[in-house]
Short mmCIF file of C-alpha atoms and ligand atoms in Angstrom, two decimals:
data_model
loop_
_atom_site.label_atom_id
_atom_site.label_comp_id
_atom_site.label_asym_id
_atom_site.label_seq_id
_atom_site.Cartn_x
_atom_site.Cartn_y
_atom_site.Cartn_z
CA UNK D 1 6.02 11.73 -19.39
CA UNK D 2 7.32 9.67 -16.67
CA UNK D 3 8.35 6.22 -16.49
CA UNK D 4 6.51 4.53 -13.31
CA UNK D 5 8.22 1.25 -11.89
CA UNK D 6 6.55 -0.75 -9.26
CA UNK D 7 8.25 -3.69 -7.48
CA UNK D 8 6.10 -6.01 -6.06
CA UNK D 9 6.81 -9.17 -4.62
CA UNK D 10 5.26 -11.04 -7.20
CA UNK D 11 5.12 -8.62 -9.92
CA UNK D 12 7.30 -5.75 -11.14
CA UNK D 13 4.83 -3.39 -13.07
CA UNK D 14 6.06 -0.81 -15.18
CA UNK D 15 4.21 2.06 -17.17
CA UNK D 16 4.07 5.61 -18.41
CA UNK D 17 1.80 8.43 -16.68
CA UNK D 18 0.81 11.58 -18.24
CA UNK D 19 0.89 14.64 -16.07
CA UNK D 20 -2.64 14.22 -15.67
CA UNK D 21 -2.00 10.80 -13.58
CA UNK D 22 -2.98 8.68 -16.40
CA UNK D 23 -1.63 5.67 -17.50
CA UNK D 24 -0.85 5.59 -21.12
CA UNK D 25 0.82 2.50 -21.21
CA UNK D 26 1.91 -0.78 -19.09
CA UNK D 27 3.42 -3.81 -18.95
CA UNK D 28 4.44 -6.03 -16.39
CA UNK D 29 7.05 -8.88 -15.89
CA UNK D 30 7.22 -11.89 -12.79
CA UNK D 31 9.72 -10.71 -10.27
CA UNK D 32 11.68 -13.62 -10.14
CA UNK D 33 13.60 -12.47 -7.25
CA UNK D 34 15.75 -15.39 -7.47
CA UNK D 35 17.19 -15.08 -11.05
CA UNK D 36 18.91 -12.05 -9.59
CA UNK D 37 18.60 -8.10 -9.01
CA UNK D 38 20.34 -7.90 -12.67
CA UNK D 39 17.93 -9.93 -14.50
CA UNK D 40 15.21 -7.45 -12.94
CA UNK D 41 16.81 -4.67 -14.15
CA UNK D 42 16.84 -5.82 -17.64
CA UNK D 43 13.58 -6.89 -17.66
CA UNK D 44 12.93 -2.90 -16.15
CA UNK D 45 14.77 -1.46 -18.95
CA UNK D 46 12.90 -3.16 -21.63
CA UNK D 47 9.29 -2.42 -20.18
CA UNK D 48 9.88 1.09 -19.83
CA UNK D 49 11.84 1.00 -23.47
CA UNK D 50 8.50 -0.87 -24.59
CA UNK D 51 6.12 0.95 -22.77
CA UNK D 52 7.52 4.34 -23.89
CA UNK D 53 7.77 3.44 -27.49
CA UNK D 54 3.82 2.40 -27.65
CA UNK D 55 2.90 5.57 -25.86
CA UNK D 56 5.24 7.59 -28.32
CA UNK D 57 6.91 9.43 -25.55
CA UNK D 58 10.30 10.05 -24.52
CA UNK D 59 10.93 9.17 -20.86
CA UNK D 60 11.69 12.75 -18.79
CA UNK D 61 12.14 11.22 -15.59
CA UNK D 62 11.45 8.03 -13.82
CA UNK D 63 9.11 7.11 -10.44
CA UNK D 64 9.32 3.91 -8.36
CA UNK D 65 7.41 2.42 -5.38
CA UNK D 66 9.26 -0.59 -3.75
CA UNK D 67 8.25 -3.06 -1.02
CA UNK D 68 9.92 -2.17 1.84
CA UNK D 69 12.25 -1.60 3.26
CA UNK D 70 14.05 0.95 0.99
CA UNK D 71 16.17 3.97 1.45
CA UNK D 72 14.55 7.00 -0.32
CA UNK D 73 17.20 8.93 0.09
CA UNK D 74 20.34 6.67 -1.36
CA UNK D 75 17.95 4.72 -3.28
CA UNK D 76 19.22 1.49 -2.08
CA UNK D 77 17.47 -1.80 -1.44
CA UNK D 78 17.07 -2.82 2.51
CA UNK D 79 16.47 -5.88 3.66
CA UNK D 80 13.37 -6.94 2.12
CA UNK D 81 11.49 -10.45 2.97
CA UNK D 82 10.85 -10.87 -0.81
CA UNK D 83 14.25 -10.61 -2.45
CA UNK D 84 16.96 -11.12 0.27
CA UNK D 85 19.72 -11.03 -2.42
CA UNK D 86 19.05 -7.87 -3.71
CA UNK D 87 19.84 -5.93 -0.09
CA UNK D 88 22.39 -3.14 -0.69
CA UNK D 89 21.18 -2.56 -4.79
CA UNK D 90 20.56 0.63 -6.20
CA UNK D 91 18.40 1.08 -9.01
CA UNK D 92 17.80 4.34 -8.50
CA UNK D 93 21.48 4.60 -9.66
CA UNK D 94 21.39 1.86 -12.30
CA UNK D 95 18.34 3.58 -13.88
CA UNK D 96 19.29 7.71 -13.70
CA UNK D 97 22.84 5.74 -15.26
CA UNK D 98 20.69 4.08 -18.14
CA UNK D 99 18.27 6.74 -19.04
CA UNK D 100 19.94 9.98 -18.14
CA UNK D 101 17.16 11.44 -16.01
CA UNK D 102 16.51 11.77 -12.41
CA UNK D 103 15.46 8.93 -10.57
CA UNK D 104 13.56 8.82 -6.90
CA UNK D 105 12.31 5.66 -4.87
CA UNK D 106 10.13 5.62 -2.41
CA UNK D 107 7.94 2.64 -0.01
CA UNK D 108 5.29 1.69 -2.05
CA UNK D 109 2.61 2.62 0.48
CA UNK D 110 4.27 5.99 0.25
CA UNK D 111 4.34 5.93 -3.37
CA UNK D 112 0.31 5.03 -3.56
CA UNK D 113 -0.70 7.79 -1.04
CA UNK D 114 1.70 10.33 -2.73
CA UNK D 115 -0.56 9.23 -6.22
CA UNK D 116 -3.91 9.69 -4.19
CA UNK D 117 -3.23 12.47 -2.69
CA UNK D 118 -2.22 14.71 -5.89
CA UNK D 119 -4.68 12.86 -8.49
CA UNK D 120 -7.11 10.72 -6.22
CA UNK D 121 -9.52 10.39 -3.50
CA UNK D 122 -7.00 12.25 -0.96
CA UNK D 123 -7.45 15.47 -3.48
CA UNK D 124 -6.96 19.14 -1.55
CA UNK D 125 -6.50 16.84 2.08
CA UNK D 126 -3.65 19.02 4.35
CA UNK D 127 -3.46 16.05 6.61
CA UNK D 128 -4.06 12.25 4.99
CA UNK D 129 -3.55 8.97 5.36
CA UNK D 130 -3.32 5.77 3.03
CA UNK D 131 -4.08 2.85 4.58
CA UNK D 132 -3.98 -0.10 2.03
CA UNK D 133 -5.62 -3.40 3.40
CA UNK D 134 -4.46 -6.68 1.86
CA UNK D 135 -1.42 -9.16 2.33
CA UNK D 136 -0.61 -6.46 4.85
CA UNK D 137 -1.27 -3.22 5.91
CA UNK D 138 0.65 -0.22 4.37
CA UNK D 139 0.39 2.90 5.11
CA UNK D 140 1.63 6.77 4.05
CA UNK D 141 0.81 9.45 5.70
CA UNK D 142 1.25 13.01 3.60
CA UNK D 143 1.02 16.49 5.00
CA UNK D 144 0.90 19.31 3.11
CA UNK D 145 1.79 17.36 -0.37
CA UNK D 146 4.69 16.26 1.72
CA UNK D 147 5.23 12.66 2.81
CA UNK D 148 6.05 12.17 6.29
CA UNK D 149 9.82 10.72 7.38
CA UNK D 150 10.74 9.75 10.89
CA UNK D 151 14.10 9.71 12.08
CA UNK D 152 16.94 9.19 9.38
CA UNK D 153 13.86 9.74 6.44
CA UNK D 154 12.10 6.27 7.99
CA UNK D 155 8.70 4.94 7.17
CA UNK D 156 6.33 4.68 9.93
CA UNK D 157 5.13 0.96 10.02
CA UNK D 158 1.41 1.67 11.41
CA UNK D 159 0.51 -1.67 10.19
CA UNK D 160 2.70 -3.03 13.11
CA UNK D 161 1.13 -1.08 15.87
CA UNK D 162 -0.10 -3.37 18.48
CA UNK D 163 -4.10 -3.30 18.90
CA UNK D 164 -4.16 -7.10 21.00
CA UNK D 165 -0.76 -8.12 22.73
CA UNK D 166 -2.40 -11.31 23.57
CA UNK D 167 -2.98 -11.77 19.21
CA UNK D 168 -1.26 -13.59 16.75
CA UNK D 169 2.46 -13.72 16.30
CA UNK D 170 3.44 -11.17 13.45
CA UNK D 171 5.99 -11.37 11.21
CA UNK D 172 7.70 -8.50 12.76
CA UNK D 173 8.25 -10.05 16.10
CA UNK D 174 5.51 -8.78 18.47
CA UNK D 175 2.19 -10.26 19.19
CA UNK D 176 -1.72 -8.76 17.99
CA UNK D 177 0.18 -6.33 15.36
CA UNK D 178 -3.17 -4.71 13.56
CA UNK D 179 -1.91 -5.94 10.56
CA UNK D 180 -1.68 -9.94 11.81
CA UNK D 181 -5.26 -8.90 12.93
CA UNK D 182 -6.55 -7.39 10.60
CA UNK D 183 -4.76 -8.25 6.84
CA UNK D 184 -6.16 -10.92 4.78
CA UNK D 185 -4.18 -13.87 5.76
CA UNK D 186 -5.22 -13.05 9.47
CA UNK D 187 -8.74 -13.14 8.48
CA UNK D 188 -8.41 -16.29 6.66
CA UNK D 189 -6.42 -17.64 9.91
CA UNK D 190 -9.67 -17.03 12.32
CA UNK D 191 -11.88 -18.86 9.84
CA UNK D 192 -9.65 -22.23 9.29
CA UNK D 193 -9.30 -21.66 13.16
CA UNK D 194 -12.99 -21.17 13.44
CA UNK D 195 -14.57 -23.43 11.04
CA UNK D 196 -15.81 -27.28 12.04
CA UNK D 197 -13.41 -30.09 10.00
CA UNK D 198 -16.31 -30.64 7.65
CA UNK D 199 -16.76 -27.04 6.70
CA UNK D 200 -17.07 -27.16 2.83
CA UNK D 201 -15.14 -23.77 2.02
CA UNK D 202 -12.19 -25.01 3.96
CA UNK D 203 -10.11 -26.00 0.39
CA UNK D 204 -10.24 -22.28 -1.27
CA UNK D 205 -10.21 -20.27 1.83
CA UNK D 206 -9.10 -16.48 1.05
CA UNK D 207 -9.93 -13.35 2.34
CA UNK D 208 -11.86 -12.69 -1.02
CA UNK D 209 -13.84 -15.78 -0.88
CA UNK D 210 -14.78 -15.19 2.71
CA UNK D 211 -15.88 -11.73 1.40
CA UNK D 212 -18.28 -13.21 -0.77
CA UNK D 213 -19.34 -16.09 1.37
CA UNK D 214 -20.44 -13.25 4.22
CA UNK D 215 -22.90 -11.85 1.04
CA UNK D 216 -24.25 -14.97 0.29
CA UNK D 217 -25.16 -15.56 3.89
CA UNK D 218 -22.63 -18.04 5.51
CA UNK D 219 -22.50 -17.83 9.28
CA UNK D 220 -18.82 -18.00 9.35
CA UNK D 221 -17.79 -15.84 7.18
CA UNK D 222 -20.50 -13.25 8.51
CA UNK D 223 -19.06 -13.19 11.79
CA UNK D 224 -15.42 -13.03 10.12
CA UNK D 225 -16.69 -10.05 8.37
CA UNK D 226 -17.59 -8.59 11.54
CA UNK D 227 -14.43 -9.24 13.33
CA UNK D 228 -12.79 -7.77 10.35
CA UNK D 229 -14.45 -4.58 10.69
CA UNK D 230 -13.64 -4.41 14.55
CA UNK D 231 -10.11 -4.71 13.76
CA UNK D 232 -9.89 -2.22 10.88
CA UNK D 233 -12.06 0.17 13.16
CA UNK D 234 -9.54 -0.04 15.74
CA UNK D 235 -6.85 0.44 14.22
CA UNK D 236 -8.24 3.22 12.51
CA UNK D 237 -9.95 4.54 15.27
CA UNK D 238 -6.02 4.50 16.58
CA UNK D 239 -4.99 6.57 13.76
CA UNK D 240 -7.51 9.21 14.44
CA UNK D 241 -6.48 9.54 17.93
CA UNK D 242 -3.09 10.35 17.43
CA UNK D 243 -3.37 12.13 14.19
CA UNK D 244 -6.61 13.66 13.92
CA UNK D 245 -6.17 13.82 9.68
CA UNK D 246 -8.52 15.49 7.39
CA UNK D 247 -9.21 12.21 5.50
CA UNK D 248 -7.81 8.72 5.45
CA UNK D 249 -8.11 6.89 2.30
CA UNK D 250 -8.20 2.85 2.48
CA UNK D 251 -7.12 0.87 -0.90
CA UNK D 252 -5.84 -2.71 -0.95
CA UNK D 253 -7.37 -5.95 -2.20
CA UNK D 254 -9.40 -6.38 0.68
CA UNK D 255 -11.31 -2.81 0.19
CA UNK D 256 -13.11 -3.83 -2.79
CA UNK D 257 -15.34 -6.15 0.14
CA UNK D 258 -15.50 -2.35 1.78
CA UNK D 259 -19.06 -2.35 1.55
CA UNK D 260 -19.12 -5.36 4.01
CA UNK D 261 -17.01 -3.39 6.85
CA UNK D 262 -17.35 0.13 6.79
CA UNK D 263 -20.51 0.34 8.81
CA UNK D 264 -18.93 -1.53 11.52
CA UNK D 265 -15.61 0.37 11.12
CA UNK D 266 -17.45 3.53 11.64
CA UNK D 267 -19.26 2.16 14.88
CA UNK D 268 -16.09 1.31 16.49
CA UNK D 269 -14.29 4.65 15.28
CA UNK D 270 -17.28 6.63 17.20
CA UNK D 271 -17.05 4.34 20.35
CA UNK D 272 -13.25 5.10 20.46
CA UNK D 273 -12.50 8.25 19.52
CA UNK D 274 -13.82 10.15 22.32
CA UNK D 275 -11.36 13.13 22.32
CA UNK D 276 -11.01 14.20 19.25
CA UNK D 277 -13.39 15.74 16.83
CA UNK D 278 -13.48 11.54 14.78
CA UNK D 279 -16.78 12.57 12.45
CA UNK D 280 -14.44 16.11 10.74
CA UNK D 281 -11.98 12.68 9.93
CA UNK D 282 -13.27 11.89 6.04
CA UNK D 283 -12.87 7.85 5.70
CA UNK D 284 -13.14 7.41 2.05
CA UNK D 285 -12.07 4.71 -0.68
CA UNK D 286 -9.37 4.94 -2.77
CA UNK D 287 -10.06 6.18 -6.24
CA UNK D 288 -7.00 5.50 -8.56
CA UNK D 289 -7.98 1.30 -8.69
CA UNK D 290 -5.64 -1.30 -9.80
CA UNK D 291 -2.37 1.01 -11.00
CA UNK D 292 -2.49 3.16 -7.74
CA UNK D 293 0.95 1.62 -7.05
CA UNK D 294 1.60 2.47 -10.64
CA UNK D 295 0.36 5.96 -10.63
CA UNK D 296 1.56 6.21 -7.40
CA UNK D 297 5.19 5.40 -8.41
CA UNK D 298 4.72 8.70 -11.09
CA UNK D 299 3.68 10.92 -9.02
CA UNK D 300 6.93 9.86 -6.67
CA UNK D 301 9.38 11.42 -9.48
CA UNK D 302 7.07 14.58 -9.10
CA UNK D 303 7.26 15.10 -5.32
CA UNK D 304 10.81 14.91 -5.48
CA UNK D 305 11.87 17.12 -8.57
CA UNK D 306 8.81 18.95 -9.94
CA UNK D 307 8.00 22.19 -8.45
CA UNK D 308 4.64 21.90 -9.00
CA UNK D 309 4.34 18.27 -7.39
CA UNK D 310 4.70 19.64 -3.50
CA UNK D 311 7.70 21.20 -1.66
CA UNK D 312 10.83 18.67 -1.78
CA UNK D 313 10.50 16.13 0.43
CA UNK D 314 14.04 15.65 1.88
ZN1 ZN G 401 3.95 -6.83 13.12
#
């Protein structure tokens, strides 16, 4: 049984997954990134503790997907936007030193697609992508049960790749980054941007509500919907050109609205992707719901130290 740990910026989530990828218990605790990286680690300690005593299980190793950045390979902390303080930790460390078992970290969008790709939608894919769609866009890309690593074991950022220079202003620096296109806050952005002074949605304005506005028939959000799906398509359409993968597999928040995009994200992948063979490319939803971080962390432990979870990675 393995102990899953997810570290969100919000939420730390912790649970334990069977080899099946099932979750047979969970918990979950505020980050608090403020009260300190040791008060998180307590709180860690006592949810898997917790969790593993309700399942009646013994913890045999232990899984975590972080927000980024994070150093797979050291297990340390980079510098991430959500917890400043905690750059240079290692609870990869702190935990193998606690529980006596081995320990690996990965990015959490890596840790999701390594979970969909051994017990989700990305099943039996050689070549796939995870693309999850809500605060941001994340993204893992896995080849042969192997996650990819650029230079010095890296994480691509495809959510930063530029799809309008003349776009918004990202977080990252540059300008019409697909994710400050194409994430929820950008959508939201275009609507308050958009919308007349007096527009009576203006108060609660999210990506979800927009979502459902568009299926009740508001104007706005219609054509929000549709700009939505022109930016997901392109950036998509992007990752088929250069990678030309046997599936891609979108999750995030925002994907539960896929029904509202996915016919126009399909139009703009077949006006694009001229070269390559775009309709062998399976776009599919993610299957493993609201624990595919969770899951996802599990089936990180197995990718690094279980023979039967894919080749090791490093
Ligand atoms: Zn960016």
């Amino acid at each position: 049984m393995i102990g899953a740990v997810d570290i969100g910026g919000t939420k730390i989530a912790v649970g334990m997954i069977d080899e099946a990828g099932k979750v047979r218990a969970r918990l979950q605790y505020p980050t608090d990134a403020d009260r300190g990286y040791g008060h998180a680690l307590a709180n860690i300690r006592g949810m898997l503790e917790t969790t593993a005593h309700s399942a009646g299980v013994e913890v045999s190793g232990i899984g975590i997907g972080s927000t980024g950045p994070v150093d797979p390979l050291t297990g340390e902390f980079g510098n991430v936007n959500f917890f400043p303080k905690w750059k240079g930790e290692n609870p990869v460390r702190d935990l193998a030193g606690l529980f006596r078992v081995n320990v690996a970290m990965e990015n959490d969008a890596d840790a999701a697609a390594l979970g969909e790709a051994a017990w989700g939608a990305g099943k039996n894919k050689k070549r796939l992508i995870y693309v999850t769609v809500g605060t941001g866009i994340g993204t893992g890309f896995i080849v042969d049960g192997n996650l990819y690593r650029g230079v010095e074991h890296s994480h691509p950022e495809m959510g930063h790749h530029v799809v309008d220079p003349s776009g918004p202003q990202c977080d990252c620096g540059c300008h019409g980054c697909w994710e400050s296109l194409a994430a929820g806050p950008g959508m939201t952005a275009w609507v308050r941007k958009q919308a007349p002074e007096d527009y009576p949605y203006r108060p609660d304005l999210s990506a979800k509500r927009i979502c459902e506005l568009a299926a009740e028939g508001d104007e706005l959000a219609r054509r929000a919907v549709e700009r939505e799906a022109y930016y997901l398509g392109l950036g998509l359409a992007n990752l088929i050109t250069m990678f030309t993968p046997d599936a891609i597999v979108l999750g995030g928040s925002l994907m539960k609205s896929a029904h509202l995009f996915l016919d126009g994200i399909r139009e703009i992948i077949r006006q694009s992707c001229r070269l390559v063979p775009f309709d062998k490319t399976e776009l599919t939803l993610a299957s493993l719901g609201e624990d595919a971080n969770l899951i996802g962390a599990a089936r990180v432990w197995h990718h690094r130290f279980s023979r039967r979870g894919g080749q090791r990675a490093c």
